[in-house]
Amino acid sequence: MSRRPTFKHRIEFLGLGLVFLLGRGLPRSFFVRLGAILGRFVHSVLKVRRQVTHDNLRAAFPQRPEAEIEQITRSVYEQLGSSILEFAALPGMSSADLRAAVHIENLQVVDDLVGRGRGIMFVTPHFGSWELFGASFVAQGHPTTFFVKRQKNPLVANLQDDIRRKAGIEIVTEGPGVARGVLRALRQGRLLGILPDQDARRHGVFVEFLGRPASTFKGAAFFAYRAGVPIVPGFVRRQPDGNHVGTILPPIEPDLSHDQEAEVFRLTQLFTDIMTEWILRYPENYFWVHRRFKSVPPDPVPYLDSYRAWAAAGHDPASWRLGCEA
């Protein structure tokens, strides 16, 4: 069913569209600086979700002094503002510009898998300049597809998808036929990018994230299992000069002999553990403004106690399987 734009949707679209239109002839560095300024304004004056961001950071870093939490909160808004406006500069960036803006460490991991004709389920959280990170794989010559969730504002969603397509990114949108589109992309040997770190409500699988059970999008693990392709985690972080460093981590292979539901949990927990590690290491790069823990977990959480006990006993968490006893 098509969504009719509301008056609020049209205002949001006009504002964002104006920024993107002005950005076509301006350098990316301008947007990095302007975005940081706007981020400070949203943090200090508009205070949009500032308390949510503060509370999320306080829960993640209970031992840190309040002044440090406040400093990280300000940095989160500056970084987020820069990344959002930086996206506006993407249509004016050539492949050479993208390669210069985003240096990718361990790109050989992707090169090797693609060279063997294997699709890749690439997972990254809302971390750093994730839009530029995705486009940088196209600039490196890798066919790339984004899985995109439906947004409330269809006008803004169409604008964003148009920019992504102009950067050479194929789009698969949440909804009817999504499974066919995702599996086709993976079986064609494409890099399929998913951001699985937001609350998935009743459609998710509960795993431990930042020390708490969180409903997590299970599509990354499910489709990797169904297609028999590896999950490859990656992260991008901004450097002091405004450019970025992306890091590719070793692939996580699905165990196709394992029970599907338990394997979806295992894979999701493994890459979520990696996300937790990177988010705690570089907190200013993460999207803390999201209400991540809205969904109430069941008691007990399926598989989680067994997984925790297995890891606590000194076993490699990746070796956990259904029926393992600590």
XYZ file of C-alpha atoms in Angstrom:
326
model
C 0.000 0.000 0.000
C 1.407 3.405 -0.958
C 1.858 5.943 1.816
C 0.344 9.394 1.294
C 2.770 12.157 2.309
C 1.540 14.380 5.128
C 2.151 18.119 5.456
C 4.967 17.375 7.909
C 6.512 14.964 5.396
C 6.485 17.677 2.727
C 8.151 20.215 5.013
C 10.864 17.704 5.952
C 11.387 16.872 2.293
C 11.657 20.520 1.234
C 14.181 21.266 3.977
C 16.351 18.258 3.247
C 15.966 18.677 -0.501
C 17.162 22.272 -0.266
C 20.272 21.178 1.619
C 20.999 18.489 -0.975
C 20.397 20.900 -3.863
C 22.780 23.477 -2.418
C 25.294 20.751 -1.770
C 25.757 19.716 -5.361
C 28.346 22.397 -6.018
C 29.985 22.555 -2.611
C 32.943 20.542 -1.278
C 32.402 17.733 1.212
C 34.544 19.546 3.784
C 31.937 22.320 3.896
C 29.248 19.820 4.897
C 31.461 18.231 7.528
C 31.917 21.612 9.223
C 28.322 22.760 8.739
C 26.987 19.434 9.985
C 29.017 19.688 13.181
C 27.627 23.187 13.782
C 24.059 22.036 13.198
C 24.679 19.032 15.436
C 25.741 21.339 18.257
C 22.601 23.429 17.669
C 20.329 20.376 17.835
C 22.109 19.209 20.996
C 22.225 22.505 22.874
C 19.150 24.412 21.645
C 16.589 22.008 20.193
C 17.653 19.202 22.548
C 16.167 16.557 20.248
C 16.494 13.189 22.029
C 19.331 14.557 24.131
C 18.029 12.816 27.241
C 17.683 9.516 25.343
C 21.274 9.841 24.153
C 22.527 10.711 27.633
C 20.645 7.827 29.254
C 21.918 5.320 26.683
C 25.494 6.465 27.258
C 25.114 6.436 31.044
C 23.825 2.841 30.924
C 26.712 1.782 28.679
C 29.374 3.578 30.753
C 28.153 3.491 34.378
C 31.618 4.192 35.815
C 32.449 7.261 33.741
C 32.107 10.746 35.276
C 29.145 12.884 34.257
C 31.352 15.452 32.528
C 32.720 12.764 30.211
C 29.220 11.499 29.396
C 28.197 15.056 28.488
C 31.260 15.481 26.285
C 30.557 12.243 24.419
C 26.921 13.309 24.005
C 27.980 16.566 22.328
C 30.429 14.696 20.101
C 27.694 12.251 19.061
C 25.531 15.121 17.776
C 28.437 16.771 15.970
C 29.448 13.523 14.292
C 25.860 12.674 13.359
C 25.278 16.133 11.902
C 28.440 15.859 9.813
C 27.517 12.398 8.541
C 23.956 13.365 7.578
C 25.023 16.452 5.657
C 28.021 14.638 4.190
C 25.508 12.378 2.483
C 24.322 15.473 0.589
C 27.766 15.768 -0.996
C 27.713 12.197 -2.312
C 26.199 12.999 -5.758
C 29.133 15.291 -6.495
C 31.813 12.784 -5.503
C 33.652 10.707 -8.083
C 34.977 7.222 -7.411
C 38.408 8.756 -6.889
C 36.923 11.217 -4.378
C 35.322 8.371 -2.438
C 38.501 6.313 -2.383
C 40.363 9.350 -1.051
C 37.691 10.091 1.566
C 37.356 6.514 2.871
C 40.465 4.394 3.346
C 39.410 0.769 3.850
C 41.578 -1.492 5.982
C 41.542 -5.230 5.199
C 39.675 -4.728 1.926
C 41.368 -7.945 0.812
C 38.742 -9.845 2.831
C 36.036 -8.568 0.478
C 38.244 -8.894 -2.607
C 38.960 -12.560 -1.857
C 35.327 -13.514 -1.234
C 34.042 -11.687 -4.302
C 36.887 -13.126 -6.345
C 35.620 -16.611 -5.482
C 32.118 -15.657 -6.606
C 30.670 -15.557 -3.098
C 28.073 -13.067 -2.017
C 28.690 -11.151 1.202
C 26.255 -10.222 3.953
C 27.938 -7.024 5.119
C 26.803 -5.772 8.529
C 27.616 -2.428 10.080
C 25.749 -0.416 12.711
C 24.649 3.208 12.400
C 28.232 4.151 13.070
C 30.356 6.915 11.577
C 29.495 8.008 8.043
C 27.790 4.746 7.098
C 26.379 6.078 3.810
C 29.824 7.027 2.488
C 31.168 3.699 3.726
C 28.641 1.806 1.627
C 29.267 3.930 -1.455
C 33.017 3.445 -1.081
C 32.657 -0.257 -1.947
C 31.154 0.712 -5.292
C 34.133 3.027 -5.788
C 36.383 0.023 -5.164
C 34.629 -1.870 -7.963
C 32.373 -4.137 -5.891
C 28.699 -4.517 -6.909
C 26.777 -3.337 -3.852
C 23.167 -3.642 -2.715
C 21.589 -1.946 0.320
C 18.721 -3.447 2.271
C 16.636 -0.407 3.244
C 13.859 -0.333 5.834
C 10.682 1.576 5.065
C 10.744 5.090 6.500
C 7.782 7.040 7.804
C 8.414 9.825 5.283
C 8.170 8.384 1.744
C 9.386 11.617 0.130
C 12.622 11.636 2.130
C 13.054 7.899 1.548
C 12.765 8.374 -2.217
C 15.268 11.247 -2.125
C 17.790 9.177 -0.179
C 17.353 6.147 -2.433
C 17.811 8.337 -5.510
C 21.172 9.533 -4.163
C 22.213 5.965 -3.381
C 21.283 4.763 -6.863
C 23.244 7.609 -8.450
C 26.243 6.389 -6.439
C 25.814 2.971 -8.090
C 24.071 1.228 -5.192
C 21.201 -1.171 -5.856
C 18.273 -0.858 -3.419
C 16.153 -3.649 -1.942
C 13.353 -2.189 0.175
C 11.608 -3.873 3.079
C 8.249 -5.273 2.043
C 6.744 -7.852 -0.328
C 9.378 -9.598 -2.407
C 12.273 -8.545 -0.179
C 13.463 -12.124 0.400
C 13.655 -12.748 -3.330
C 15.616 -9.524 -3.877
C 18.092 -10.178 -1.058
C 18.764 -13.797 -2.019
C 19.151 -12.859 -5.685
C 21.762 -10.227 -4.809
C 23.712 -12.656 -2.623
C 23.595 -15.464 -5.180
C 24.856 -13.043 -7.830
C 27.961 -12.491 -5.701
C 27.060 -8.965 -4.603
C 27.898 -7.240 -1.327
C 24.591 -6.870 0.517
C 24.728 -4.165 3.195
C 22.444 -4.213 6.241
C 22.393 -2.019 9.368
C 20.947 -4.432 11.969
C 21.426 -2.452 15.184
C 17.987 -0.893 15.768
C 15.042 -2.217 17.751
C 13.281 -4.918 15.717
C 10.266 -5.298 18.022
C 8.385 -8.585 17.655
C 10.135 -9.400 14.375
C 13.599 -9.634 15.936
C 15.722 -12.130 17.793
C 16.772 -11.180 21.326
C 20.536 -11.075 21.813
C 22.766 -9.308 24.302
C 23.769 -5.814 23.158
C 25.697 -3.389 25.356
C 25.015 -5.663 28.306
C 21.233 -5.889 27.856
C 18.874 -8.148 25.883
C 17.756 -6.303 22.756
C 15.395 -7.246 19.941
C 17.668 -7.339 16.912
C 16.988 -7.575 13.187
C 17.489 -11.221 12.276
C 17.461 -10.836 8.506
C 21.251 -10.625 8.216
C 21.727 -14.017 9.867
C 18.648 -15.576 8.265
C 19.605 -14.630 4.707
C 23.269 -15.553 5.237
C 22.103 -18.991 6.398
C 19.652 -19.406 3.527
C 22.172 -18.317 0.879
C 25.170 -20.026 2.497
C 27.259 -16.850 2.467
C 29.498 -15.321 5.157
C 28.616 -12.376 7.354
C 31.349 -9.737 7.195
C 31.311 -7.016 9.893
C 32.762 -3.600 9.139
C 33.030 -0.193 10.774
C 33.931 3.299 9.614
C 35.123 6.108 11.862
C 35.927 9.745 11.206
C 39.493 10.987 11.493
C 40.612 14.431 12.734
C 41.161 15.606 9.138
C 37.526 14.838 8.230
C 38.310 11.738 6.188
C 37.407 8.210 7.245
C 38.979 4.851 8.005
C 36.859 1.782 7.362
C 37.857 -1.557 8.870
C 36.770 -4.953 7.536
C 36.763 -7.818 10.033
C 37.122 -11.559 9.367
C 34.050 -13.287 7.944
C 31.645 -15.250 10.131
C 30.608 -18.430 8.333
C 27.126 -19.885 8.893
C 26.928 -23.503 10.025
C 24.402 -24.949 7.589
C 24.183 -28.193 9.601
C 22.975 -26.308 12.692
C 19.296 -25.832 13.569
C 18.178 -22.737 11.639
C 16.582 -20.832 14.529
C 19.529 -21.479 16.848
C 21.993 -20.567 14.090
C 20.203 -17.270 13.462
C 20.653 -16.529 17.172
C 24.321 -17.577 17.149
C 25.238 -15.505 14.101
C 23.303 -12.475 15.332
C 24.898 -12.675 18.777
C 28.383 -13.030 17.295
C 28.214 -9.941 15.111
C 26.375 -8.025 17.848
C 29.237 -8.809 20.248
C 31.622 -7.308 17.691
C 29.423 -4.238 17.322
C 29.362 -3.791 21.090
C 33.154 -3.895 21.221
C 33.542 -1.225 18.540
C 30.796 1.011 19.898
C 32.356 1.007 23.370
C 35.764 1.727 21.858
C 34.575 4.648 19.688
C 31.337 5.835 21.342
C 31.256 9.256 19.681
C 30.711 7.528 16.318
C 27.551 5.660 17.328
C 23.866 6.510 16.854
C 22.946 6.715 20.551
C 19.825 8.811 19.830
C 17.800 5.663 19.053
C 15.532 4.099 21.697
C 17.238 0.751 21.335
C 15.695 -1.184 24.227
C 11.978 -0.533 23.697
C 11.085 -4.199 23.271
C 10.620 -6.215 26.469
C 12.532 -9.520 26.298
C 10.938 -12.837 27.241
C 12.088 -14.544 30.415
C 14.151 -16.522 29.801
C 15.551 -15.313 26.485
C 15.824 -18.328 24.138
C 19.419 -19.569 23.779
C 20.973 -16.573 25.580
C 21.597 -18.204 28.979
C 23.172 -21.238 27.293
C 25.361 -19.003 25.127
C 26.470 -16.897 28.106
C 27.313 -19.988 30.171
C 29.294 -21.476 27.284
C 31.341 -18.298 26.877
C 31.781 -17.843 30.653
C 33.232 -21.360 30.881
C 36.077 -20.243 28.629
C 34.843 -21.701 25.353
C 35.091 -19.801 22.092
C 31.629 -18.190 21.747
C 31.669 -18.959 18.021
C 31.740 -22.681 18.869
C 28.392 -22.555 20.695
C 25.701 -24.800 19.255
C 22.241 -25.865 20.352
C 22.644 -28.401 23.170
C 26.092 -27.221 24.288
C 26.634 -27.575 28.023
C 29.131 -25.412 29.889
